[in-house]
PDB file of C-alpha atoms in Angstrom:
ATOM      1  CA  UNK A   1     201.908  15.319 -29.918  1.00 62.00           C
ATOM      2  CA  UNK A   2     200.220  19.013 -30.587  1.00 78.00           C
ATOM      3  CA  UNK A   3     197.257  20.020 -28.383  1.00 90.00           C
ATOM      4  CA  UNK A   4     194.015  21.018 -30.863  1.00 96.00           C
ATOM      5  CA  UNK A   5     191.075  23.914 -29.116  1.00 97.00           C
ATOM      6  CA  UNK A   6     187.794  24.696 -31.220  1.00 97.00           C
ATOM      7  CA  UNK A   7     184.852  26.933 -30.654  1.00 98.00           C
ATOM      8  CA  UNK A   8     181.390  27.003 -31.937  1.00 98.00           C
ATOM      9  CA  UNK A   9     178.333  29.156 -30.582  1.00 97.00           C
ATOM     10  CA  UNK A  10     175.297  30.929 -31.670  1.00 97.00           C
ATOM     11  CA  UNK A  11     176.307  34.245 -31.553  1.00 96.00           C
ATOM     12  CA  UNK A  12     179.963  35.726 -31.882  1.00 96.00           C
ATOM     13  CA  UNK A  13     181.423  35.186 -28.540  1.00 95.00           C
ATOM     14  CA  UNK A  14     185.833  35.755 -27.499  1.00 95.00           C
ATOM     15  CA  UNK A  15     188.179  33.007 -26.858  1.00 94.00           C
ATOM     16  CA  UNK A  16     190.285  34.974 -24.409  1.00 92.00           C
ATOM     17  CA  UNK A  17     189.139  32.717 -21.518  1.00 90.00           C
ATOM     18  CA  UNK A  18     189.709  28.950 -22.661  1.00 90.00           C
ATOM     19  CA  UNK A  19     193.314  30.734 -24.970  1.00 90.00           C
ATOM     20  CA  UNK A  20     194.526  31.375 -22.035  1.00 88.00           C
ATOM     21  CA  UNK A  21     194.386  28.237 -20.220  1.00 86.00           C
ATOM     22  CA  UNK A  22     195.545  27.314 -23.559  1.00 85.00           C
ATOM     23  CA  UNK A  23     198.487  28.870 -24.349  1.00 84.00           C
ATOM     24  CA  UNK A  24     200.196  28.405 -21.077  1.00 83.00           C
ATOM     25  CA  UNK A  25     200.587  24.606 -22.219  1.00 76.00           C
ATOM     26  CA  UNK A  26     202.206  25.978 -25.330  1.00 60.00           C
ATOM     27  CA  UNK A  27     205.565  26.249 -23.540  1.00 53.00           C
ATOM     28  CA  UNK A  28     204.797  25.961 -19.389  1.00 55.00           C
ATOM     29  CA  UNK A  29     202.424  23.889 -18.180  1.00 52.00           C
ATOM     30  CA  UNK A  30     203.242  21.358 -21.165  1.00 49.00           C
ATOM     31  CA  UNK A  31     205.543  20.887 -23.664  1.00 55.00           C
ATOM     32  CA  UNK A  32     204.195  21.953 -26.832  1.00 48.00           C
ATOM     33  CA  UNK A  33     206.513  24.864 -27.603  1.00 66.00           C
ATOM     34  CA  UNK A  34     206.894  23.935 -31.472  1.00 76.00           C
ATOM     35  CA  UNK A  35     204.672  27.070 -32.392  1.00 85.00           C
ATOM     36  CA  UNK A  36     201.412  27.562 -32.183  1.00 91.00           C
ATOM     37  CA  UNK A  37     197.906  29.210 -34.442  1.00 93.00           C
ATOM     38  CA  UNK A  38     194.953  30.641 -33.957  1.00 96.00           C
ATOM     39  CA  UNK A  39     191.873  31.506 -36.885  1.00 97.00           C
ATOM     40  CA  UNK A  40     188.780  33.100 -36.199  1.00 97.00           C
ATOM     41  CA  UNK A  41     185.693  33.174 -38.994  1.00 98.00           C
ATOM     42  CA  UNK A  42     184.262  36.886 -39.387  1.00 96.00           C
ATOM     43  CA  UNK A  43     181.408  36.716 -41.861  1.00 92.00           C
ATOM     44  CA  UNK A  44     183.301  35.418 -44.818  1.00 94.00           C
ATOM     45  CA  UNK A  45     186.855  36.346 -43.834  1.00 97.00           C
ATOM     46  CA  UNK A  46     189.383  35.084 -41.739  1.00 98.00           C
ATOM     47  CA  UNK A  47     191.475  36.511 -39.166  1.00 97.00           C
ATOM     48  CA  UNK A  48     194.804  33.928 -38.664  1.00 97.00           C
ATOM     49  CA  UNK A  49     197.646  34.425 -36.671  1.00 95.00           C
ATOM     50  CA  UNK A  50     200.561  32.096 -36.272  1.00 94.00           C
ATOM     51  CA  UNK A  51     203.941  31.775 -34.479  1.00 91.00           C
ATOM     52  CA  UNK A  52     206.652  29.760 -34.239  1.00 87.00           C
ATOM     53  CA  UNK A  53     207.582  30.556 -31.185  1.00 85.00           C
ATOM     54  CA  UNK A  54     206.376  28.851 -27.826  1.00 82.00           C
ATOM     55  CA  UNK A  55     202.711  29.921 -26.981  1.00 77.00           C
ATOM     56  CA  UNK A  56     203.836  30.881 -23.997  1.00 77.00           C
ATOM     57  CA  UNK A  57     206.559  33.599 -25.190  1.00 78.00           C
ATOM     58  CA  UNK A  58     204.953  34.728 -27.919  1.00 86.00           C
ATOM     59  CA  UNK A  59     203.850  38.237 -28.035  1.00 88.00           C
ATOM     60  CA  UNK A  60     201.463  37.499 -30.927  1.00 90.00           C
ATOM     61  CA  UNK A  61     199.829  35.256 -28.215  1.00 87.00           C
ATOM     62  CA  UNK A  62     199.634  37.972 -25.800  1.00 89.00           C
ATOM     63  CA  UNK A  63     197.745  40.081 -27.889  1.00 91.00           C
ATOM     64  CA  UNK A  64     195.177  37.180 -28.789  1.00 91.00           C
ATOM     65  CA  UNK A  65     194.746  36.989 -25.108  1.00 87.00           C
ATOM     66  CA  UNK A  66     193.925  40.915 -24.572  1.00 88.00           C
ATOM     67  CA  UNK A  67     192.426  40.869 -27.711  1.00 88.00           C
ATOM     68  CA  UNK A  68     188.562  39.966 -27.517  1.00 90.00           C
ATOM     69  CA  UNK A  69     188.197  39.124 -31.373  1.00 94.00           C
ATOM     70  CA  UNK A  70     184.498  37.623 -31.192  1.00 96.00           C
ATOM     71  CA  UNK A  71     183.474  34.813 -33.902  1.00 97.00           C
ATOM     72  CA  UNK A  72     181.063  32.367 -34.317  1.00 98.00           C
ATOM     73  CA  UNK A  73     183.805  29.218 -34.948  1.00 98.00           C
ATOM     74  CA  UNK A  74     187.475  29.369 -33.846  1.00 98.00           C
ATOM     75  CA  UNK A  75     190.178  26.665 -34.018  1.00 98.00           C
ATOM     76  CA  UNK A  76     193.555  26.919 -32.137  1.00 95.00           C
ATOM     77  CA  UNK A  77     196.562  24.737 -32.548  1.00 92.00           C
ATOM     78  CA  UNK A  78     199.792  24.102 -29.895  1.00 89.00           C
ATOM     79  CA  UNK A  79     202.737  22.317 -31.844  1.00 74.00           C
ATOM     80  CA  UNK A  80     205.144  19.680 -30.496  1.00 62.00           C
ATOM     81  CA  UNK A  81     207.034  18.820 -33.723  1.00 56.00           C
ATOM     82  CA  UNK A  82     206.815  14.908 -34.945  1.00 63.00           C
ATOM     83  CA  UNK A  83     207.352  15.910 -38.823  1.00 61.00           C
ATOM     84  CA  UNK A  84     208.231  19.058 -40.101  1.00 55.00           C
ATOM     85  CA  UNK A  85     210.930  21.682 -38.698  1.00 73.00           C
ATOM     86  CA  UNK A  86     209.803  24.437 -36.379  1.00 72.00           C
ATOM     87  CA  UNK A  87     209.237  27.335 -38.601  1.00 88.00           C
ATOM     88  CA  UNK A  88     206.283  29.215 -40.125  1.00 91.00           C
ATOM     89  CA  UNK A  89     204.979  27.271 -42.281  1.00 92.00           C
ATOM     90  CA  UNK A  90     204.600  24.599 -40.312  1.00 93.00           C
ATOM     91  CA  UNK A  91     202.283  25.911 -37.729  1.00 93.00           C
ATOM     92  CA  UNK A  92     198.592  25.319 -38.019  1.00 92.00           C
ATOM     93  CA  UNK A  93     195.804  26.037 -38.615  1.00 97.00           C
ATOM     94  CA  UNK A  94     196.114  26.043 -42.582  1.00 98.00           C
ATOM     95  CA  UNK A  95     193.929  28.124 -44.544  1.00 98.00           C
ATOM     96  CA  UNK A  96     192.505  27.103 -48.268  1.00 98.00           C
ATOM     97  CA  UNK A  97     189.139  28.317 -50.685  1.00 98.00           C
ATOM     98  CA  UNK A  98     187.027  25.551 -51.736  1.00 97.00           C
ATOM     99  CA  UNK A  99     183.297  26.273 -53.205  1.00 97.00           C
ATOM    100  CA  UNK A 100     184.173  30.050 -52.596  1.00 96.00           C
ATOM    101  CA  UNK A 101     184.622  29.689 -48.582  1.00 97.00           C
ATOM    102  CA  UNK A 102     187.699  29.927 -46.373  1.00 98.00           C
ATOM    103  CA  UNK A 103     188.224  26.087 -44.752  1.00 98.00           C
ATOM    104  CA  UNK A 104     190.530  26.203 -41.928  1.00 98.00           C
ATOM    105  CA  UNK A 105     192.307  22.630 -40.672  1.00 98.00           C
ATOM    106  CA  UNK A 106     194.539  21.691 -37.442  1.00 97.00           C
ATOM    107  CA  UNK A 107     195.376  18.414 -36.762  1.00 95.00           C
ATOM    108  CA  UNK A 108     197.064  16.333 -33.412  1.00 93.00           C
ATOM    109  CA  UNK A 109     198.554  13.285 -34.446  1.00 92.00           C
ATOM    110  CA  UNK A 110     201.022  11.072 -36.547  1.00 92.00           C
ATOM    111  CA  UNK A 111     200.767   9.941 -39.872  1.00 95.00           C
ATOM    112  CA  UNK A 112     202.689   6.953 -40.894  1.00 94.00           C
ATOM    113  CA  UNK A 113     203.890   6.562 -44.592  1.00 94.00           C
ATOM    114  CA  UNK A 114     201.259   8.959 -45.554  1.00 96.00           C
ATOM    115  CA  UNK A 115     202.015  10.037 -49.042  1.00 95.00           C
ATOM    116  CA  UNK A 116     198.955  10.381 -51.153  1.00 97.00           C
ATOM    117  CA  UNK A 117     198.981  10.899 -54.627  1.00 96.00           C
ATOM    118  CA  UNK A 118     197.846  15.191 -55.017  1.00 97.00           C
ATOM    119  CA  UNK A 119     197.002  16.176 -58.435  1.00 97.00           C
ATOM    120  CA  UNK A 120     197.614  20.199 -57.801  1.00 96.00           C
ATOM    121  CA  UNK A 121     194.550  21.452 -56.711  1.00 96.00           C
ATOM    122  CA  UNK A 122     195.602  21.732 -53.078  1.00 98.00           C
ATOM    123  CA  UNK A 123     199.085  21.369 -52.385  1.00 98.00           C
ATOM    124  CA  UNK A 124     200.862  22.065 -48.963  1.00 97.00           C
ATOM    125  CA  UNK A 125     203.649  24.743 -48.471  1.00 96.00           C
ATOM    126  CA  UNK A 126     205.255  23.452 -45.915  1.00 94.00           C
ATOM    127  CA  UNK A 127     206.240  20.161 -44.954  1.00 93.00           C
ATOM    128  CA  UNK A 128     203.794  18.522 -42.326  1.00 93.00           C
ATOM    129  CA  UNK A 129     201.872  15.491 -42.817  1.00 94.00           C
ATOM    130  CA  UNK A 130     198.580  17.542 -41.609  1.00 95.00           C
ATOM    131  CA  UNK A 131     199.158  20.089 -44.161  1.00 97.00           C
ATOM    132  CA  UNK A 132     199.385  17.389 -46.715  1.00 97.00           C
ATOM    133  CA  UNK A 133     196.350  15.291 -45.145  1.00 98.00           C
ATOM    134  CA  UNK A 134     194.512  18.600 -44.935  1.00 98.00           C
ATOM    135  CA  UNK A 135     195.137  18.904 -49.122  1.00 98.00           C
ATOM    136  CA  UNK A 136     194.526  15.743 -49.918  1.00 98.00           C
ATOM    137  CA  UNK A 137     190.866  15.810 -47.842  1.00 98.00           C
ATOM    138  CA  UNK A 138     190.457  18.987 -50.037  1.00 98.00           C
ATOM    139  CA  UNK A 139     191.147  17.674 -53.139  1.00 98.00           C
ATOM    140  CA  UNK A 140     189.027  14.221 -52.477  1.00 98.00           C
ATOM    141  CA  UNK A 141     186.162  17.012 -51.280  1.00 98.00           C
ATOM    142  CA  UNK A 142     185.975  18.138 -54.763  1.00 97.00           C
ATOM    143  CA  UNK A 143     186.554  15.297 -56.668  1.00 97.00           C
ATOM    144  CA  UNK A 144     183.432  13.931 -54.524  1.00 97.00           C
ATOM    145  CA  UNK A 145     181.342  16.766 -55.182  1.00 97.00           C
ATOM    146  CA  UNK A 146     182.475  18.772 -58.158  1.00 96.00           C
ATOM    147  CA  UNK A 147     181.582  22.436 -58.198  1.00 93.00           C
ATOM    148  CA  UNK A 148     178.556  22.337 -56.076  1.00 92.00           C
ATOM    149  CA  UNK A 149     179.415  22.721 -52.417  1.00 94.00           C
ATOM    150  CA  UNK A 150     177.430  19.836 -50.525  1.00 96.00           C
ATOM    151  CA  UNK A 151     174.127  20.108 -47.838  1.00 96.00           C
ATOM    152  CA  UNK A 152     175.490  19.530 -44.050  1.00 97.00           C
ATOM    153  CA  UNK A 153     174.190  16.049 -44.023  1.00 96.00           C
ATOM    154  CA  UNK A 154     176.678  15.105 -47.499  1.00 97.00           C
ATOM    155  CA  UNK A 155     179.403  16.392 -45.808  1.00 97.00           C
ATOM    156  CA  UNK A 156     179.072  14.861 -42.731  1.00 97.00           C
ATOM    157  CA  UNK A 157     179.030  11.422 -44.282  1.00 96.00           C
ATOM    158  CA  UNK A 158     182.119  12.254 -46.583  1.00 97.00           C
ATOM    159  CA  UNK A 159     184.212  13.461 -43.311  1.00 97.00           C
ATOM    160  CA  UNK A 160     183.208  10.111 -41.522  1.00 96.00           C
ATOM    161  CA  UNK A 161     184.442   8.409 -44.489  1.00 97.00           C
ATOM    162  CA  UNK A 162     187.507  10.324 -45.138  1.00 98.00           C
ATOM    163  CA  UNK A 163     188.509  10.503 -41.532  1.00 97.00           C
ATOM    164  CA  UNK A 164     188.218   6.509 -41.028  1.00 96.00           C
ATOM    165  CA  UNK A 165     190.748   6.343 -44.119  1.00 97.00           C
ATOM    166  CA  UNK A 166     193.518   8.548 -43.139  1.00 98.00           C
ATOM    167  CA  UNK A 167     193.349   7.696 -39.722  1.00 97.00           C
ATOM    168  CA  UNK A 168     194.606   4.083 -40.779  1.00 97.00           C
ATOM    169  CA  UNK A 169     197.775   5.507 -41.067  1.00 97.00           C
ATOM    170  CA  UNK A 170     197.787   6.770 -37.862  1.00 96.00           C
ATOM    171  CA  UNK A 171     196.529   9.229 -34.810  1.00 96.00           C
ATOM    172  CA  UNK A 172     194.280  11.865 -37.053  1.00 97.00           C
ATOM    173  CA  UNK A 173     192.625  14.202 -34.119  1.00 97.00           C
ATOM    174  CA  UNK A 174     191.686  16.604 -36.037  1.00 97.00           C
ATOM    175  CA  UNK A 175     189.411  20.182 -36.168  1.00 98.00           C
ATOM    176  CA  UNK A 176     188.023  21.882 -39.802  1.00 98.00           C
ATOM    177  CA  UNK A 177     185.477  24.417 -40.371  1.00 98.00           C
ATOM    178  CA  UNK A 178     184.268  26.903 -43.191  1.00 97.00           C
ATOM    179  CA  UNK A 179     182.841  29.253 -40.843  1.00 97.00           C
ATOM    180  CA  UNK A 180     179.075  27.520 -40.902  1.00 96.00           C
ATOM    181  CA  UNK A 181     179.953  24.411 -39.023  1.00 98.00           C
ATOM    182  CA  UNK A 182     183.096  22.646 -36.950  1.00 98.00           C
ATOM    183  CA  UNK A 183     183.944  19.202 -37.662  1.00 98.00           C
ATOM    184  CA  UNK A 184     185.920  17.323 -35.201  1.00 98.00           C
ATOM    185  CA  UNK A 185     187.338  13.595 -35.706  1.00 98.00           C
ATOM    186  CA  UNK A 186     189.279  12.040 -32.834  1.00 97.00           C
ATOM    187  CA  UNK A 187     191.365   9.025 -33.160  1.00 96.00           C
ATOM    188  CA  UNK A 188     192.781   9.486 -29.350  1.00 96.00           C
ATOM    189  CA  UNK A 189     191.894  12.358 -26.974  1.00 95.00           C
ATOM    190  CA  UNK A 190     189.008  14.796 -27.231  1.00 97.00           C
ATOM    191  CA  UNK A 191     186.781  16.479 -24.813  1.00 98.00           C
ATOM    192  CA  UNK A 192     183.850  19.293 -25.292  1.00 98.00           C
ATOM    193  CA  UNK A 193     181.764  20.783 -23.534  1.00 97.00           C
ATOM    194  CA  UNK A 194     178.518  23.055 -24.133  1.00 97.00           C
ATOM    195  CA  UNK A 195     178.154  26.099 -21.690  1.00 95.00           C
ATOM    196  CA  UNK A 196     174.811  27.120 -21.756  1.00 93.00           C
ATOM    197  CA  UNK A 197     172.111  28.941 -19.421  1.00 91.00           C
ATOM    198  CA  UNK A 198     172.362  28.949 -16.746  1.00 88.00           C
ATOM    199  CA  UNK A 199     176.011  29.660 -16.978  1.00 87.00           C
ATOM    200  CA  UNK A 200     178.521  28.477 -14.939  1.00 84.00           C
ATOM    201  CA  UNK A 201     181.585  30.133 -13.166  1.00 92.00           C
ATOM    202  CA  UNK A 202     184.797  27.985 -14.680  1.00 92.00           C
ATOM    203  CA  UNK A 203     188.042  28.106 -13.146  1.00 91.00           C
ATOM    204  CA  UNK A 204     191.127  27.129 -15.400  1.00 91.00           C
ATOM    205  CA  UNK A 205     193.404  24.422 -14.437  1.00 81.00           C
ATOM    206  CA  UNK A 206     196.575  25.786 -16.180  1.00 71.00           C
ATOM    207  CA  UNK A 207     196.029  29.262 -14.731  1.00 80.00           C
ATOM    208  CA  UNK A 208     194.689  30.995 -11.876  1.00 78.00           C
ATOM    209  CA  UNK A 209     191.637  32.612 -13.814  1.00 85.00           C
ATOM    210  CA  UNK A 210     187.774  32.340 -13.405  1.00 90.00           C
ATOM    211  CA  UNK A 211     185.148  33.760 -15.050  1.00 88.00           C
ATOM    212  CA  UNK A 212     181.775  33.908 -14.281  1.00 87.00           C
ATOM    213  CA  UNK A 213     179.918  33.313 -17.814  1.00 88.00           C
ATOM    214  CA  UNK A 214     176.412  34.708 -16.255  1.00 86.00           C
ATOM    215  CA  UNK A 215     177.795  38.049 -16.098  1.00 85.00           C
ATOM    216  CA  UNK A 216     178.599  37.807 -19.988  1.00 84.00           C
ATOM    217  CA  UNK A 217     176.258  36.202 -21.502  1.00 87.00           C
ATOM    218  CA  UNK A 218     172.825  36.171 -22.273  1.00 89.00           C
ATOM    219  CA  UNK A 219     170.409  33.230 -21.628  1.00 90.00           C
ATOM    220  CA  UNK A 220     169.865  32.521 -25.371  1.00 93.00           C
ATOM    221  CA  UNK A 221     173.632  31.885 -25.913  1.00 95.00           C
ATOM    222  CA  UNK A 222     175.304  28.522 -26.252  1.00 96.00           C
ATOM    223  CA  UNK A 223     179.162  27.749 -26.609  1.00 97.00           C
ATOM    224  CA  UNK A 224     180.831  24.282 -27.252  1.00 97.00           C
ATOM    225  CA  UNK A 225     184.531  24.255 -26.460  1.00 97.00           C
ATOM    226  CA  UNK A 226     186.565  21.589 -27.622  1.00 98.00           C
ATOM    227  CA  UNK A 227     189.975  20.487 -26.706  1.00 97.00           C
ATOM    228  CA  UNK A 228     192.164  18.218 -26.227  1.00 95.00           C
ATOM    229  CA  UNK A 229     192.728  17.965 -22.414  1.00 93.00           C
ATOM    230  CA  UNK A 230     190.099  20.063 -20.504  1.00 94.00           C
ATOM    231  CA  UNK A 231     191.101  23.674 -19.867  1.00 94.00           C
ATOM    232  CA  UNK A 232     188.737  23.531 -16.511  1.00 94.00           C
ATOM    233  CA  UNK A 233     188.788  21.423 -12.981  1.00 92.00           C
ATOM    234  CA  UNK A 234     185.095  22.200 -12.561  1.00 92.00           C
ATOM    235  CA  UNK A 235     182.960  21.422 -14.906  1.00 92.00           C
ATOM    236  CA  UNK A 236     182.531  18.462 -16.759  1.00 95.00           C
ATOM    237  CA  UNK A 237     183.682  17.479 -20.082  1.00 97.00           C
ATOM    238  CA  UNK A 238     182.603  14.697 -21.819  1.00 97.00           C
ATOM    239  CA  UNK A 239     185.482  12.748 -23.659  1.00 97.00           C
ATOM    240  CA  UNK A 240     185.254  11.300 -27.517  1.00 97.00           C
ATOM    241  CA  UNK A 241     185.023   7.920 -27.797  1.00 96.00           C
ATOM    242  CA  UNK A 242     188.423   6.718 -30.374  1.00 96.00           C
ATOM    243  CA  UNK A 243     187.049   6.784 -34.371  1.00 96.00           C
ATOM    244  CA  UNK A 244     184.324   9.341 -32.906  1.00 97.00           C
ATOM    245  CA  UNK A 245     183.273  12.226 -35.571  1.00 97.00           C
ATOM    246  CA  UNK A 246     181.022  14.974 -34.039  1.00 98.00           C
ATOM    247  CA  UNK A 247     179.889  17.740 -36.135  1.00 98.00           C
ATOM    248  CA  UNK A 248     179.007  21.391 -33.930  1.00 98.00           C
ATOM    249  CA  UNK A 249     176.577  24.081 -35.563  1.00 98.00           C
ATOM    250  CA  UNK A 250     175.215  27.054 -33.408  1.00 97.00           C
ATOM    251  CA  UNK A 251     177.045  26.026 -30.373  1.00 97.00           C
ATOM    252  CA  UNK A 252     175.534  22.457 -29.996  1.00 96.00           C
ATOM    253  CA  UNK A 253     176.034  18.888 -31.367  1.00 96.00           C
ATOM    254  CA  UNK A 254     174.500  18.476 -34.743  1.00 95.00           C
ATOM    255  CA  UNK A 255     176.226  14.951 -35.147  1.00 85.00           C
ATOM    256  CA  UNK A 256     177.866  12.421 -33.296  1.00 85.00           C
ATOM    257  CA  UNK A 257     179.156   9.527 -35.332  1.00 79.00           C
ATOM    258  CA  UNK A 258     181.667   6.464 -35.415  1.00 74.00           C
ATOM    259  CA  UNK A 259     183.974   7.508 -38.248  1.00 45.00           C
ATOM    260  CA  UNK A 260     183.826   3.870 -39.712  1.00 46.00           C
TER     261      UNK A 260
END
């Protein structure tokens, strides 16, 4: 299975911290070494970089990790190949326009027999089942609401819906964003936290790093981090509950729902 990692705060805040816990499991820690993906929002662009080589190796990675891109939403991917061959195209997160907005997907997970019926207004380029799931939520997004992009609240209750289907065919962890809000749907393993004031010095497990977040922050600012396994041994992460949906704006939990 891949390893997902999302961010969402109030003001535009760097990933290099919790990427670089991150990325060491991409390869040395772990065994996710099938590529790996990284897209930050910037106002109404996107800045994506992928790889298919290990996380760990990669010097594309090592530049994310000196790098201190800031964004408001960020979703990172680690591959371990179940469908699909290790190449390019393959690696997530995938990028498509809907409603005249970037959406950015990356999904964990295994979809069984999954082959839904696309009608060529998304269509995948390479040949994952998330790339296809991520095409076919797309193209059910529009057929639900035509060409007027939904309020938060619609959307939420489409992604519960959506999520509950696919993930009958089987594990559909899963992050998505269009640069206003980060959706999250666990079928298995998810954890998040929000770092707020006062802030905490974290310590990553995978690496010997800490960072005291006092000393970079101010006390207005709020961050939820998302993962898959928690990137720190000292604070505490609370864990989805399987079917959960939880939707993050401004660095918080908007909505926490059973995707049923």
């Amino acid at each position: 299975m891949c390893q997902l990692l999302g961010m969402n705060c109030n003001t535009p805040t760097d990933i290099v911290f919790s990427f670089t816990g991150f990325a060491t499991r991409g390869g040395l820690t772990d065994e996710h070494k099938d590529g790996w993906g990284i897209a930050f929002f910037e106002g109404n662009g996107v800045r994506l970089f992928v790889d298919h080589q290990p996380a760990m190796s990669s010097p594309v990675a090592e530049l994310i990790k000196r790098y201190p891109i800031q964004s408001e939403n960020v979703i990172a991917h680690i591959r371990k190949a179940t469908q699909g061959e290790v190449t390019l195209e393959n690696c997530h997160p995938f990028v498509r326009e809907c409603w005249g907005k970037y959406w950015v997907f990356a999904h964990n997970g295994d979809l069984k027999n999954f082959a839904p019926q696309l009608n060529g207004s998304f269509l995948p380029v390479g040949s994952t089942d998330s790339e296809t799931a991520f095409c076919y939520l797309l193209q059910r997004m529009r057929e639900r609401f035509g060409e007027q992009s939904p309020d938060l609240p619609a959307l939420s209750r489409f992604m519960q819906e959506i999520c509950a289907e696919i993930a009958a065919y089987g594990t559909f962890n899963l992050m998505l964003s269009n640069g206003e809000a980060l959706f999250t749907h666990c079928s298995t393993k998810l954890h998040y936290i929000v770092r707020q004031y006062p802030f905490p010095t974290a310590s990553l497990s995978d690496e010997q790093m800490s960072v005291d977040f006092s000393e970079v922050t101010t006390p207005r600012d709020k961050v939820a981090v998302i993962v898959t396994e928690p990137l720190t041994h000292n604070e505490n992460w609370t864990q989805y509950q399987p079917g959960e949906l939880k939707v993050f704006v401004d660095g918080d939990v908007w909505l926490a729902g059973e995707a049923a």
